[in-house]
């Protein structure tokens, strides 16, 4: 086996550098070069990309939503609370290997 050399370390460094974003354009066209600026723009871009924009309710949407089962208000508070470790453990124990909870 060959010993690690400066040459091979240089190749790995070069390969690592090729996987980085060195520059990105903002929504206004400005070049962003700092890692913090780039990360902020990436998060902003994907947040906008996956935002749902409803242009108006389709006919029958309200009627359809009214037919869906509703959780009673007295039970909603119980569903919003933090899960205890005991409850989480019990739920995980009901799972089969490679299966989702029932």
Short mmCIF file of N, CA and C in Angstrom, two decimals:
data_model
loop_
_atom_site.label_atom_id
_atom_site.label_comp_id
_atom_site.label_asym_id
_atom_site.label_seq_id
_atom_site.Cartn_x
_atom_site.Cartn_y
_atom_site.Cartn_z
N UNK A 1 0.85 -1.19 0.00
CA UNK A 1 0.00 0.00 0.00
C UNK A 1 0.89 1.24 0.00
N UNK A 2 0.54 2.20 -0.83
CA UNK A 2 1.33 3.43 -0.91
C UNK A 2 1.05 4.32 0.28
N UNK A 3 2.07 4.98 0.73
CA UNK A 3 1.91 5.94 1.82
C UNK A 3 1.25 7.20 1.27
N UNK A 4 0.44 7.87 2.10
CA UNK A 4 -0.18 9.11 1.62
C UNK A 4 0.90 10.14 1.28
N UNK A 5 0.68 10.82 0.20
CA UNK A 5 1.67 11.81 -0.23
C UNK A 5 1.00 13.16 -0.41
N UNK A 6 1.85 14.16 -0.53
CA UNK A 6 1.36 15.52 -0.75
C UNK A 6 0.54 15.58 -2.03
N UNK A 7 0.93 14.81 -3.03
CA UNK A 7 0.24 14.79 -4.31
C UNK A 7 -1.21 14.32 -4.14
N UNK A 8 -1.40 13.20 -3.42
CA UNK A 8 -2.74 12.66 -3.23
C UNK A 8 -3.60 13.57 -2.34
N UNK A 9 -2.99 14.16 -1.32
CA UNK A 9 -3.73 15.11 -0.49
C UNK A 9 -4.18 16.31 -1.32
N UNK A 10 -3.33 16.73 -2.25
CA UNK A 10 -3.69 17.84 -3.14
C UNK A 10 -4.86 17.49 -4.04
N UNK A 11 -4.88 16.25 -4.54
CA UNK A 11 -6.00 15.80 -5.38
C UNK A 11 -7.30 15.80 -4.59
N UNK A 12 -7.26 15.30 -3.37
CA UNK A 12 -8.46 15.27 -2.53
C UNK A 12 -8.95 16.68 -2.21
N UNK A 13 -8.03 17.57 -1.93
CA UNK A 13 -8.40 18.95 -1.63
C UNK A 13 -9.07 19.59 -2.84
N UNK A 14 -8.50 19.35 -4.01
CA UNK A 14 -9.05 19.90 -5.26
C UNK A 14 -10.45 19.34 -5.51
N UNK A 15 -10.62 18.05 -5.27
CA UNK A 15 -11.92 17.41 -5.47
C UNK A 15 -12.95 17.97 -4.49
N UNK A 16 -12.54 18.20 -3.26
CA UNK A 16 -13.44 18.78 -2.27
C UNK A 16 -13.85 20.19 -2.64
N UNK A 17 -12.91 20.97 -3.16
CA UNK A 17 -13.21 22.35 -3.57
C UNK A 17 -14.19 22.38 -4.74
N UNK A 18 -14.15 21.37 -5.60
CA UNK A 18 -15.05 21.36 -6.75
C UNK A 18 -16.49 21.08 -6.34
N UNK A 19 -16.72 20.57 -5.13
CA UNK A 19 -18.06 20.27 -4.66
C UNK A 19 -18.70 21.45 -3.92
N UNK A 20 -17.97 22.53 -3.73
CA UNK A 20 -18.48 23.69 -3.01
C UNK A 20 -19.08 24.73 -3.96
N UNK A 21 -20.06 25.48 -3.45
CA UNK A 21 -20.56 26.63 -4.19
C UNK A 21 -19.68 27.82 -3.83
N UNK A 22 -19.02 28.38 -4.80
CA UNK A 22 -18.14 29.51 -4.54
C UNK A 22 -18.83 30.84 -4.77
N UNK A 23 -19.87 30.83 -5.59
CA UNK A 23 -20.58 32.07 -5.91
C UNK A 23 -22.02 31.71 -6.30
N UNK A 24 -22.94 32.59 -5.93
CA UNK A 24 -24.34 32.38 -6.24
C UNK A 24 -24.97 33.74 -6.48
N UNK A 25 -25.95 33.81 -7.35
CA UNK A 25 -26.63 35.08 -7.61
C UNK A 25 -27.88 35.19 -6.74
N UNK A 26 -28.09 36.38 -6.20
CA UNK A 26 -29.29 36.64 -5.41
C UNK A 26 -30.47 36.84 -6.34
N UNK A 27 -31.66 37.00 -5.78
CA UNK A 27 -32.86 37.22 -6.58
C UNK A 27 -32.73 38.50 -7.41
N UNK A 28 -31.98 39.48 -6.90
CA UNK A 28 -31.81 40.73 -7.61
C UNK A 28 -30.65 40.70 -8.60
N UNK A 29 -29.90 39.58 -8.66
CA UNK A 29 -28.81 39.45 -9.60
C UNK A 29 -27.44 39.74 -9.01
N UNK A 30 -27.38 40.11 -7.75
CA UNK A 30 -26.10 40.41 -7.10
C UNK A 30 -25.35 39.11 -6.80
N UNK A 31 -24.02 39.13 -6.96
CA UNK A 31 -23.21 37.95 -6.68
C UNK A 31 -23.00 37.82 -5.18
N UNK A 32 -23.25 36.62 -4.66
CA UNK A 32 -23.03 36.32 -3.26
C UNK A 32 -21.82 35.39 -3.17
N UNK A 33 -20.83 35.76 -2.37
CA UNK A 33 -19.60 34.97 -2.30
C UNK A 33 -19.35 34.37 -0.92
N UNK A 34 -19.86 34.96 0.13
CA UNK A 34 -19.62 34.44 1.47
C UNK A 34 -20.46 33.21 1.76
N UNK A 35 -19.93 32.25 2.51
CA UNK A 35 -20.69 31.03 2.80
C UNK A 35 -22.02 31.32 3.50
N UNK A 36 -22.05 32.30 4.39
CA UNK A 36 -23.28 32.66 5.08
C UNK A 36 -24.32 33.23 4.14
N UNK A 37 -23.87 34.10 3.23
CA UNK A 37 -24.79 34.69 2.24
C UNK A 37 -25.34 33.62 1.31
N UNK A 38 -24.48 32.71 0.88
CA UNK A 38 -24.90 31.64 -0.03
C UNK A 38 -25.92 30.74 0.65
N UNK A 39 -25.65 30.35 1.88
CA UNK A 39 -26.57 29.48 2.61
C UNK A 39 -27.92 30.17 2.81
N UNK A 40 -27.89 31.44 3.15
CA UNK A 40 -29.14 32.20 3.34
C UNK A 40 -29.96 32.22 2.06
N UNK A 41 -29.30 32.44 0.92
CA UNK A 41 -29.99 32.49 -0.37
C UNK A 41 -30.56 31.12 -0.75
N UNK A 42 -29.82 30.06 -0.47
CA UNK A 42 -30.30 28.70 -0.78
C UNK A 42 -31.56 28.41 0.02
N UNK A 43 -31.54 28.74 1.31
CA UNK A 43 -32.72 28.51 2.16
C UNK A 43 -33.89 29.35 1.67
N UNK A 44 -33.63 30.61 1.33
CA UNK A 44 -34.68 31.51 0.82
C UNK A 44 -35.28 30.96 -0.47
N UNK A 45 -34.42 30.51 -1.38
CA UNK A 45 -34.88 29.97 -2.66
C UNK A 45 -35.79 28.77 -2.47
N UNK A 46 -35.36 27.81 -1.64
CA UNK A 46 -36.16 26.61 -1.45
C UNK A 46 -37.42 26.88 -0.65
N UNK A 47 -37.39 27.86 0.24
CA UNK A 47 -38.60 28.24 0.96
C UNK A 47 -39.65 28.78 -0.01
N UNK A 48 -39.22 29.59 -0.94
CA UNK A 48 -40.14 30.14 -1.95
C UNK A 48 -40.59 29.05 -2.92
N UNK A 49 -39.71 28.15 -3.25
CA UNK A 49 -40.01 27.09 -4.20
C UNK A 49 -41.12 26.17 -3.69
N UNK A 50 -41.10 25.89 -2.39
CA UNK A 50 -42.06 24.94 -1.84
C UNK A 50 -43.20 25.61 -1.08
N UNK A 51 -43.44 26.88 -1.31
CA UNK A 51 -44.57 27.58 -0.72
C UNK A 51 -45.80 27.35 -1.57
N UNK A 52 -46.89 27.02 -0.93
CA UNK A 52 -48.14 26.78 -1.65
C UNK A 52 -48.81 28.13 -1.89
N UNK A 53 -49.18 28.38 -3.13
CA UNK A 53 -49.87 29.61 -3.47
C UNK A 53 -51.24 29.25 -4.03
N UNK A 54 -52.24 29.50 -3.24
CA UNK A 54 -53.60 29.22 -3.69
C UNK A 54 -54.13 30.44 -4.43
N UNK A 55 -54.64 30.25 -5.61
CA UNK A 55 -55.16 31.34 -6.41
C UNK A 55 -56.65 31.53 -6.18
N UNK A 56 -57.22 30.75 -5.35
CA UNK A 56 -58.65 30.79 -5.11
C UNK A 56 -59.14 29.36 -4.96
N UNK A 57 -60.15 29.21 -4.18
CA UNK A 57 -60.66 27.87 -3.94
C UNK A 57 -61.37 27.33 -5.17
N UNK A 58 -61.10 26.09 -5.47
CA UNK A 58 -61.78 25.43 -6.57
C UNK A 58 -63.24 25.21 -6.19
N UNK A 59 -64.11 25.14 -7.16
CA UNK A 59 -65.52 24.91 -6.85
C UNK A 59 -65.69 23.62 -6.04
N UNK A 60 -66.46 23.71 -4.98
CA UNK A 60 -66.74 22.54 -4.15
C UNK A 60 -65.72 22.29 -3.05
N UNK A 61 -64.65 23.09 -2.99
CA UNK A 61 -63.62 22.88 -1.98
C UNK A 61 -64.17 23.05 -0.57
N UNK A 62 -64.92 24.11 -0.35
CA UNK A 62 -65.45 24.37 0.98
C UNK A 62 -66.41 23.26 1.40
N UNK A 63 -67.25 22.80 0.49
CA UNK A 63 -68.18 21.72 0.80
C UNK A 63 -67.41 20.44 1.12
N UNK A 64 -66.37 20.16 0.35
CA UNK A 64 -65.56 18.98 0.59
C UNK A 64 -64.91 19.04 1.97
N UNK A 65 -64.35 20.20 2.32
CA UNK A 65 -63.67 20.36 3.61
C UNK A 65 -64.65 20.21 4.77
N UNK A 66 -65.88 20.63 4.59
CA UNK A 66 -66.88 20.51 5.65
C UNK A 66 -67.27 19.05 5.88
N UNK A 67 -67.13 18.21 4.86
CA UNK A 67 -67.48 16.80 5.00
C UNK A 67 -66.38 15.98 5.69
N UNK A 68 -65.17 16.54 5.77
CA UNK A 68 -64.06 15.81 6.40
C UNK A 68 -64.29 15.68 7.90
N UNK A 69 -63.84 14.58 8.50
CA UNK A 69 -64.01 14.44 9.94
C UNK A 69 -63.23 15.52 10.69
N UNK A 70 -63.78 16.01 11.78
CA UNK A 70 -63.17 17.08 12.56
C UNK A 70 -62.79 16.54 13.94
N UNK A 71 -61.67 17.00 14.47
CA UNK A 71 -61.26 16.65 15.83
C UNK A 71 -61.99 17.59 16.77
N UNK A 72 -62.70 17.05 17.76
CA UNK A 72 -63.41 17.92 18.70
C UNK A 72 -62.43 18.86 19.42
N UNK A 73 -62.89 20.08 19.73
CA UNK A 73 -62.02 21.08 20.33
C UNK A 73 -61.43 20.61 21.66
N UNK A 74 -62.20 19.86 22.45
CA UNK A 74 -61.71 19.42 23.76
C UNK A 74 -60.53 18.44 23.61
N UNK A 75 -60.44 17.75 22.46
CA UNK A 75 -59.35 16.81 22.23
C UNK A 75 -58.15 17.46 21.55
N UNK A 76 -58.34 18.63 20.95
CA UNK A 76 -57.26 19.29 20.24
C UNK A 76 -56.11 19.66 21.16
N UNK A 77 -56.42 20.12 22.38
CA UNK A 77 -55.37 20.52 23.32
C UNK A 77 -54.49 19.33 23.66
N UNK A 78 -55.10 18.16 23.83
CA UNK A 78 -54.33 16.95 24.14
C UNK A 78 -53.40 16.54 23.00
N UNK A 79 -53.80 16.83 21.78
CA UNK A 79 -52.99 16.48 20.62
C UNK A 79 -51.82 17.45 20.42
N UNK A 80 -51.94 18.65 20.96
CA UNK A 80 -50.91 19.67 20.79
C UNK A 80 -49.79 19.57 21.83
N UNK A 81 -49.98 18.78 22.87
CA UNK A 81 -48.99 18.71 23.94
C UNK A 81 -47.75 17.94 23.50
N UNK A 82 -46.67 18.05 24.28
CA UNK A 82 -45.42 17.37 23.98
C UNK A 82 -45.56 15.90 24.33
N UNK A 83 -45.02 15.06 23.47
CA UNK A 83 -45.06 13.62 23.66
C UNK A 83 -44.08 13.23 24.78
N UNK A 84 -44.51 12.37 25.68
CA UNK A 84 -43.61 11.93 26.75
C UNK A 84 -42.72 10.81 26.22
N UNK A 85 -41.62 10.59 26.90
CA UNK A 85 -40.69 9.54 26.50
C UNK A 85 -41.37 8.17 26.61
N UNK A 86 -42.23 7.99 27.62
CA UNK A 86 -42.94 6.74 27.81
C UNK A 86 -43.89 6.48 26.63
N UNK A 87 -44.62 7.52 26.18
CA UNK A 87 -45.54 7.38 25.05
C UNK A 87 -44.78 7.06 23.76
N UNK A 88 -43.66 7.73 23.58
CA UNK A 88 -42.84 7.50 22.39
C UNK A 88 -42.31 6.08 22.38
N UNK A 89 -41.82 5.63 23.52
CA UNK A 89 -41.29 4.28 23.64
C UNK A 89 -42.38 3.25 23.35
N UNK A 90 -43.58 3.47 23.88
CA UNK A 90 -44.69 2.54 23.65
C UNK A 90 -45.05 2.49 22.16
N UNK A 91 -45.05 3.63 21.49
CA UNK A 91 -45.36 3.67 20.07
C UNK A 91 -44.30 2.93 19.26
N UNK A 92 -43.05 3.11 19.62
CA UNK A 92 -41.97 2.44 18.90
C UNK A 92 -42.00 0.93 19.14
N UNK A 93 -42.42 0.53 20.33
CA UNK A 93 -42.51 -0.90 20.64
C UNK A 93 -43.57 -1.61 19.79
N UNK A 94 -44.59 -0.87 19.34
CA UNK A 94 -45.64 -1.49 18.53
C UNK A 94 -45.21 -1.68 17.07
N UNK A 95 -44.10 -1.07 16.70
CA UNK A 95 -43.63 -1.17 15.32
C UNK A 95 -42.92 -2.49 15.07
N UNK A 96 -43.19 -3.07 13.94
CA UNK A 96 -42.43 -4.23 13.51
C UNK A 96 -41.14 -3.75 12.88
N UNK A 97 -40.20 -4.65 12.68
CA UNK A 97 -38.92 -4.27 12.08
C UNK A 97 -39.17 -3.83 10.64
N UNK A 98 -38.73 -2.63 10.32
CA UNK A 98 -38.90 -2.08 8.98
C UNK A 98 -40.32 -1.64 8.66
N UNK A 99 -41.16 -1.47 9.69
CA UNK A 99 -42.55 -1.08 9.48
C UNK A 99 -42.82 0.27 10.15
N UNK A 100 -43.83 0.97 9.67
CA UNK A 100 -44.27 2.23 10.27
C UNK A 100 -45.26 1.91 11.38
N UNK A 101 -45.42 2.83 12.35
CA UNK A 101 -46.38 2.58 13.42
C UNK A 101 -47.80 2.45 12.88
N UNK A 102 -48.59 1.62 13.52
CA UNK A 102 -49.97 1.40 13.08
C UNK A 102 -50.88 2.49 13.61
#
